Amino acid sequence: MNYSVVDYLSISKDGDCGYCKSSETSISHGVGADCTKPPRKKSKLLRLERKIEKMRNAGIVFTPSKNVTTPEKTLEDFVRENDAAYPRKLELELVPSCSDEKILQECYNLYKKYQMSVHKDEESELTFSSFSNFLVVSPLQPYKDAETPDCGYGSFHQLYRLDGKLIAVGVVDILPRCVSSVYFFYDPDYSYLSLGTYGSLRELHLTRSLARQSPQLNQYYLGFYIHTCPKMRYKGRLQPSYLLCPEAYTWHPISSCLSKLDSSKYSRLNDDKNVKSAEDDVDLDKTKHEVSPTKLYMLREYALLVGKTCASRMFLRW
């Protein structure tokens, strides 16, 4: 038996959690690897060493080949749908967000349970109307043609059922170039399964599946990244991951951004100060009437917020 050496880390109140309502609840404790000891050998290497030792004792000379490597497994290798060898059955279903009332009620009950347990929300605040406005009603209109994947574009709920019971829901927007993760909630009774991490991997698998139907749909967008929120750190563990510079609107590997975010909560991620977003080059000469300097300032501010491409397609009426 090959044991790992760990240290007790005691209780720590350092750090802030964006999901905690009070600093008194931001507490962690546990054990960690002893940094003064060498890392534990992998089981695969230990098995190889035992095999070589047995062969040497039997008088057999064993020389491992340097050219033979184990093929790296892909995400698809780990996803097994309806494997008869497993006693439990996990099913995933992708449905439009405005589906039938029975499914919506089921999702709402799970959402309320999740919010009360994980985020400590008051039950009185968790109305069906607030749930619907947050995760059901969408400005995206369903769209489907020969160029879209089979499911089309729009807002969807990905339902996770274990032996027929709804245990998690992933809310996603399927867009022409990416799958955008909106929200994920699960049954707290199954929190030991790390369903949040599993959900992000399944959504990544969904993106790759859709990309085989529509090659231009090849990105997985995880939404906002708040560096000071520990519960968002999992987003950076999916590699390769990129963060969008809030000023230049250019993408950068998250590994090159961490030191900047450690120093400041807000940081320009593009080191070249001369780089500006092409979306900032808005043209206000097309206004139909003369406007006051104040309204012109407001117009420019709005155009910069939506970007050049979107602003050129809009008619703003005062």
Short mmCIF file of C-alpha atoms in Angstrom, two decimals:
data_model
loop_
_atom_site.label_atom_id
_atom_site.label_comp_id
_atom_site.label_asym_id
_atom_site.label_seq_id
_atom_site.Cartn_x
_atom_site.Cartn_y
_atom_site.Cartn_z
CA MET A 1 0.00 0.00 0.00
CA ASN A 2 1.40 3.39 -1.01
CA TYR A 3 0.26 6.08 1.43
CA SER A 4 0.16 9.83 0.90
CA VAL A 5 1.47 12.14 3.63
CA VAL A 6 -0.91 14.96 4.53
CA ASP A 7 -1.02 17.71 7.14
CA TYR A 8 -4.02 19.00 9.08
CA LEU A 9 -4.60 22.59 7.99
CA SER A 10 -6.87 23.54 10.92
CA ILE A 11 -9.63 26.10 10.55
CA SER A 12 -9.03 29.22 8.47
CA LYS A 13 -11.16 32.34 8.13
CA ASP A 14 -8.91 33.95 5.53
CA GLY A 15 -10.36 34.90 2.15
CA ASP A 16 -13.73 36.05 0.98
CA CYS A 17 -16.44 34.00 -0.67
CA GLY A 18 -18.79 35.80 -3.05
CA TYR A 19 -21.55 33.33 -2.26
CA CYS A 20 -21.43 33.79 1.52
CA LYS A 21 -23.70 36.36 3.13
CA SER A 22 -21.31 37.09 5.99
CA SER A 23 -17.58 37.00 6.65
CA GLU A 24 -18.31 34.70 9.59
CA THR A 25 -19.46 31.99 7.16
CA SER A 26 -16.33 32.16 4.99
CA ILE A 27 -14.53 29.38 6.84
CA SER A 28 -12.54 26.44 5.52
CA HIS A 29 -10.73 23.54 7.10
CA GLY A 30 -9.21 20.26 6.00
CA VAL A 31 -5.96 18.51 5.18
CA GLY A 32 -3.33 19.04 2.51
CA ALA A 33 -0.22 17.42 1.10
CA ASP A 34 2.98 17.74 3.13
CA CYS A 35 5.12 20.08 1.03
CA THR A 36 8.32 18.77 2.66
CA LYS A 37 7.75 15.25 1.31
CA PRO A 38 8.24 14.08 -2.29
CA PRO A 39 5.08 13.66 -4.38
CA ARG A 40 3.36 10.31 -4.24
CA LYS A 41 4.13 8.02 -7.16
CA LYS A 42 1.32 7.22 -9.54
CA SER A 43 -0.25 3.78 -9.26
CA LYS A 44 0.61 3.03 -12.88
CA LEU A 45 4.31 3.63 -12.22
CA LEU A 46 4.22 1.52 -9.06
CA ARG A 47 2.67 -1.39 -10.97
CA LEU A 48 5.39 -1.14 -13.60
CA GLU A 49 8.11 -1.13 -10.95
CA ARG A 50 6.65 -4.25 -9.29
CA LYS A 51 6.45 -5.98 -12.67
CA ILE A 52 10.10 -5.20 -13.46
CA GLU A 53 11.17 -6.44 -10.01
CA LYS A 54 9.35 -9.76 -10.49
CA MET A 55 10.92 -10.26 -13.92
CA ARG A 56 14.39 -9.52 -12.56
CA ASN A 57 13.89 -12.06 -9.78
CA ALA A 58 12.94 -14.59 -12.45
CA GLY A 59 16.11 -13.81 -14.40
CA ILE A 60 14.32 -11.95 -17.20
CA VAL A 61 15.82 -8.71 -18.46
CA PHE A 62 13.10 -6.14 -19.10
CA THR A 63 13.79 -2.93 -21.02
CA PRO A 64 10.78 -0.59 -21.29
CA SER A 65 10.27 0.79 -24.78
CA LYS A 66 10.64 4.55 -25.05
CA ASN A 67 8.54 4.71 -28.20
CA VAL A 68 5.38 3.15 -26.79
CA THR A 69 3.07 5.71 -25.20
CA THR A 70 -0.44 5.32 -23.91
CA PRO A 71 -2.88 7.28 -26.10
CA GLU A 72 -4.29 10.27 -24.25
CA LYS A 73 -7.97 9.84 -23.50
CA THR A 74 -10.43 12.42 -24.74
CA LEU A 75 -13.49 13.77 -22.97
CA GLU A 76 -15.65 11.51 -25.13
CA ASP A 77 -13.82 8.44 -23.80
CA PHE A 78 -15.14 9.19 -20.31
CA VAL A 79 -18.75 9.76 -21.36
CA ARG A 80 -20.67 6.51 -21.48
CA GLU A 81 -24.35 6.78 -22.17
CA ASN A 82 -26.67 4.09 -20.78
CA ASP A 83 -23.94 1.57 -20.03
CA ALA A 84 -25.71 -1.64 -18.97
CA ALA A 85 -22.82 -2.47 -16.62
CA TYR A 86 -23.81 0.34 -14.24
CA PRO A 87 -26.69 -0.21 -11.79
CA ARG A 88 -27.64 3.50 -11.83
CA LYS A 89 -28.90 5.27 -14.93
CA LEU A 90 -27.94 8.88 -15.66
CA GLU A 91 -29.82 10.54 -18.51
CA LEU A 92 -29.35 13.97 -20.07
CA GLU A 93 -32.02 15.77 -22.06
CA LEU A 94 -31.73 19.11 -23.86
CA VAL A 95 -35.06 20.97 -24.01
CA PRO A 96 -36.03 24.55 -24.99
CA SER A 97 -36.18 26.81 -21.93
CA CYS A 98 -39.89 27.51 -22.46
CA SER A 99 -40.88 23.85 -22.33
CA ASP A 100 -44.07 22.33 -20.90
CA GLU A 101 -45.40 23.37 -17.51
CA LYS A 102 -44.62 20.05 -15.83
CA ILE A 103 -40.89 20.32 -16.60
CA LEU A 104 -40.81 23.99 -15.58
CA GLN A 105 -42.45 23.21 -12.24
CA GLU A 106 -39.95 20.41 -11.67
CA CYS A 107 -37.06 22.76 -12.47
CA TYR A 108 -38.49 25.49 -10.23
CA ASN A 109 -38.78 23.15 -7.24
CA LEU A 110 -35.16 22.08 -7.68
CA TYR A 111 -34.01 25.69 -8.16
CA LYS A 112 -35.73 26.79 -4.96
CA LYS A 113 -34.17 23.94 -2.99
CA TYR A 114 -30.73 24.78 -4.37
CA GLN A 115 -30.96 28.52 -3.68
CA MET A 116 -32.16 28.03 -0.12
CA SER A 117 -29.52 25.42 0.72
CA VAL A 118 -26.46 26.70 -1.13
CA HIS A 119 -27.01 30.47 -1.27
CA LYS A 120 -29.19 30.80 1.86
CA ASP A 121 -31.93 32.71 0.03
CA GLU A 122 -35.26 33.28 1.76
CA GLU A 123 -38.11 31.13 0.45
CA SER A 124 -40.34 34.19 0.18
CA GLU A 125 -37.93 35.67 -2.38
CA LEU A 126 -37.93 32.58 -4.59
CA THR A 127 -41.18 33.01 -6.46
CA PHE A 128 -41.97 31.20 -9.69
CA SER A 129 -42.11 34.58 -11.40
CA SER A 130 -38.56 35.49 -10.33
CA PHE A 131 -37.34 32.05 -11.46
CA SER A 132 -39.06 32.45 -14.81
CA ASN A 133 -37.66 35.94 -15.41
CA PHE A 134 -34.17 34.77 -14.46
CA LEU A 135 -33.84 31.42 -16.22
CA VAL A 136 -36.84 30.78 -18.47
CA VAL A 137 -37.91 33.89 -20.37
CA SER A 138 -35.21 34.73 -22.90
CA PRO A 139 -34.77 37.51 -25.48
CA LEU A 140 -33.29 34.93 -27.84
CA GLN A 141 -35.73 33.75 -30.47
CA PRO A 142 -35.47 30.05 -31.42
CA TYR A 143 -33.93 29.67 -34.86
CA LYS A 144 -33.24 26.62 -36.97
CA ASP A 145 -32.22 26.04 -40.57
CA ALA A 146 -29.92 23.83 -42.64
CA GLU A 147 -26.80 25.54 -41.23
CA THR A 148 -27.67 25.18 -37.54
CA PRO A 149 -27.17 22.07 -35.40
CA ASP A 150 -30.16 19.76 -35.03
CA CYS A 151 -31.36 21.55 -31.88
CA GLY A 152 -31.13 24.99 -33.51
CA TYR A 153 -30.16 28.22 -31.74
CA GLY A 154 -31.79 29.67 -28.64
CA SER A 155 -32.05 29.18 -24.87
CA PHE A 156 -32.15 25.65 -23.47
CA HIS A 157 -32.29 23.66 -20.25
CA GLN A 158 -30.08 20.59 -20.02
CA LEU A 159 -31.78 18.19 -17.61
CA TYR A 160 -29.77 15.67 -15.59
CA ARG A 161 -31.84 12.72 -14.34
CA LEU A 162 -30.53 9.95 -12.12
CA ASP A 163 -32.83 6.92 -12.20
CA GLY A 164 -35.58 9.23 -13.45
CA LYS A 165 -35.12 11.86 -10.71
CA LEU A 166 -34.12 15.40 -11.70
CA ILE A 167 -30.86 16.16 -9.86
CA ALA A 168 -29.43 19.09 -11.86
CA VAL A 169 -30.25 21.63 -14.55
CA GLY A 170 -27.83 23.50 -16.78
CA VAL A 171 -29.19 26.66 -18.41
CA VAL A 172 -27.37 27.39 -21.67
CA ASP A 173 -27.68 29.60 -24.73
CA ILE A 174 -26.72 27.93 -28.00
CA LEU A 175 -25.43 30.63 -30.34
CA PRO A 176 -23.90 30.58 -33.84
CA ARG A 177 -20.32 30.48 -32.53
CA CYS A 178 -20.51 29.25 -28.96
CA VAL A 179 -22.42 27.57 -26.16
CA SER A 180 -22.87 30.12 -23.38
CA SER A 181 -23.30 28.79 -19.85
CA VAL A 182 -25.95 30.90 -18.09
CA TYR A 183 -26.56 29.12 -14.77
CA PHE A 184 -26.32 25.69 -13.16
CA PHE A 185 -28.24 24.40 -10.16
CA TYR A 186 -28.48 20.98 -8.58
CA ASP A 187 -30.01 18.96 -5.76
CA PRO A 188 -27.93 19.68 -2.61
CA ASP A 189 -28.47 16.06 -1.54
CA TYR A 190 -26.05 15.11 -4.33
CA SER A 191 -23.43 17.79 -3.65
CA TYR A 192 -20.84 15.08 -2.94
CA LEU A 193 -20.86 14.29 -6.67
CA SER A 194 -19.35 17.73 -7.52
CA LEU A 195 -22.16 18.28 -9.99
CA GLY A 196 -21.04 21.83 -10.79
CA THR A 197 -17.72 20.60 -12.16
CA TYR A 198 -19.39 17.65 -13.87
CA GLY A 199 -21.94 20.00 -15.44
CA SER A 200 -19.22 22.18 -16.97
CA LEU A 201 -17.56 19.09 -18.46
CA ARG A 202 -20.86 17.91 -19.92
CA GLU A 203 -21.51 21.35 -21.39
CA LEU A 204 -18.04 21.23 -22.91
CA HIS A 205 -18.93 17.83 -24.33
CA LEU A 206 -22.16 19.35 -25.69
CA THR A 207 -20.15 22.09 -27.40
CA ARG A 208 -17.87 19.56 -29.06
CA SER A 209 -20.85 17.51 -30.18
CA LEU A 210 -22.52 20.56 -31.74
CA ALA A 211 -19.24 21.55 -33.42
CA ARG A 212 -19.33 18.31 -35.38
CA GLN A 213 -22.65 19.46 -36.86
CA SER A 214 -21.77 23.17 -37.20
CA PRO A 215 -17.97 23.67 -37.29
CA GLN A 216 -18.23 27.42 -36.60
CA LEU A 217 -19.87 26.64 -33.25
CA ASN A 218 -16.66 25.71 -31.48
CA GLN A 219 -16.36 27.78 -28.30
CA TYR A 220 -17.62 27.25 -24.75
CA TYR A 221 -18.30 30.50 -22.92
CA LEU A 222 -18.33 30.28 -19.12
CA GLY A 223 -19.53 33.82 -18.47
CA PHE A 224 -18.02 36.11 -15.87
CA TYR A 225 -14.85 35.22 -13.99
CA ILE A 226 -14.47 36.85 -10.57
CA HIS A 227 -10.96 36.12 -9.37
CA THR A 228 -11.73 36.85 -5.72
CA CYS A 229 -14.61 34.35 -5.66
CA PRO A 230 -13.23 30.87 -4.82
CA LYS A 231 -16.29 29.15 -6.27
CA MET A 232 -15.39 30.50 -9.71
CA ARG A 233 -11.84 29.16 -9.73
CA TYR A 234 -13.00 25.95 -11.43
CA LYS A 235 -13.45 27.94 -14.64
CA GLY A 236 -9.72 28.49 -14.86
CA ARG A 237 -9.00 24.80 -14.38
CA LEU A 238 -10.55 23.98 -17.75
CA GLN A 239 -7.65 24.24 -20.17
CA PRO A 240 -7.05 26.06 -22.37
CA SER A 241 -9.09 28.93 -20.89
CA TYR A 242 -9.00 32.57 -21.94
CA LEU A 243 -10.09 35.85 -20.35
CA LEU A 244 -11.34 38.86 -22.30
CA CYS A 245 -9.48 42.12 -21.72
CA PRO A 246 -12.10 44.63 -20.50
CA GLU A 247 -10.47 47.46 -22.46
CA ALA A 248 -8.94 46.04 -25.64
CA TYR A 249 -11.47 43.20 -26.03
CA THR A 250 -8.71 40.72 -26.86
CA TRP A 251 -8.48 37.19 -25.47
CA HIS A 252 -5.59 36.09 -23.24
CA PRO A 253 -4.63 32.75 -21.63
CA ILE A 254 -5.82 32.80 -18.04
CA SER A 255 -2.38 31.66 -16.83
CA SER A 256 -0.90 34.98 -18.00
CA CYS A 257 -3.64 36.99 -16.25
CA LEU A 258 -3.57 35.57 -12.73
CA SER A 259 -0.68 37.69 -11.45
CA LYS A 260 -2.44 40.85 -12.66
CA LEU A 261 -5.69 39.86 -10.97
CA ASP A 262 -3.84 38.98 -7.76
CA SER A 263 -2.54 42.56 -7.69
CA SER A 264 -5.77 44.29 -8.64
CA LYS A 265 -9.40 43.22 -8.92
CA TYR A 266 -9.66 45.25 -12.13
CA SER A 267 -6.83 44.98 -14.61
CA ARG A 268 -6.16 45.58 -18.28
CA LEU A 269 -5.05 42.19 -19.57
CA ASN A 270 -3.48 43.39 -22.83
CA ASP A 271 0.01 44.73 -22.06
CA ASP A 272 0.08 46.83 -25.23
CA LYS A 273 -1.45 50.15 -24.16
CA ASN A 274 -1.84 51.23 -27.78
CA VAL A 275 -4.24 48.42 -28.66
CA LYS A 276 -7.86 49.53 -28.75
CA SER A 277 -10.98 47.62 -29.58
CA ALA A 278 -12.22 48.03 -33.14
CA GLU A 279 -15.70 48.21 -31.62
CA ASP A 280 -14.79 51.57 -30.02
CA ASP A 281 -14.55 53.30 -33.40
CA VAL A 282 -18.17 54.42 -33.52
CA ASP A 283 -19.46 56.96 -36.05
CA LEU A 284 -21.92 59.52 -34.67
CA ASP A 285 -22.09 61.61 -37.85
CA LYS A 286 -25.21 59.73 -38.96
CA THR A 287 -27.48 61.37 -36.40
CA LYS A 288 -30.60 62.69 -38.16
CA HIS A 289 -30.96 65.81 -36.05
CA GLU A 290 -28.75 68.17 -34.12
CA VAL A 291 -28.48 67.09 -30.52
CA SER A 292 -27.20 68.81 -27.41
CA PRO A 293 -23.68 68.02 -26.15
CA THR A 294 -25.22 66.15 -23.22
CA LYS A 295 -27.29 63.90 -25.46
CA LEU A 296 -24.32 63.44 -27.81
CA TYR A 297 -22.25 62.28 -24.83
CA MET A 298 -25.00 59.86 -23.80
CA LEU A 299 -25.25 58.60 -27.38
CA ARG A 300 -21.51 57.95 -27.57
CA GLU A 301 -21.52 56.23 -24.19
CA TYR A 302 -24.34 53.92 -25.29
CA ALA A 303 -22.66 53.20 -28.64
CA LEU A 304 -19.42 52.26 -26.87
CA LEU A 305 -21.31 49.92 -24.56
CA VAL A 306 -22.97 47.97 -27.38
CA GLY A 307 -20.03 48.25 -29.79
CA LYS A 308 -19.59 49.51 -33.34
CA THR A 309 -21.14 46.48 -35.04
CA CYS A 310 -24.33 46.54 -32.99
CA ALA A 311 -24.62 50.35 -32.92
CA SER A 312 -24.50 50.53 -36.72
CA ARG A 313 -27.62 48.35 -36.90
CA MET A 314 -29.67 50.28 -34.36
CA PHE A 315 -31.96 53.29 -34.47
CA LEU A 316 -31.97 55.17 -31.17
CA ARG A 317 -35.01 57.40 -30.72
CA TRP A 318 -34.85 60.18 -28.15
#
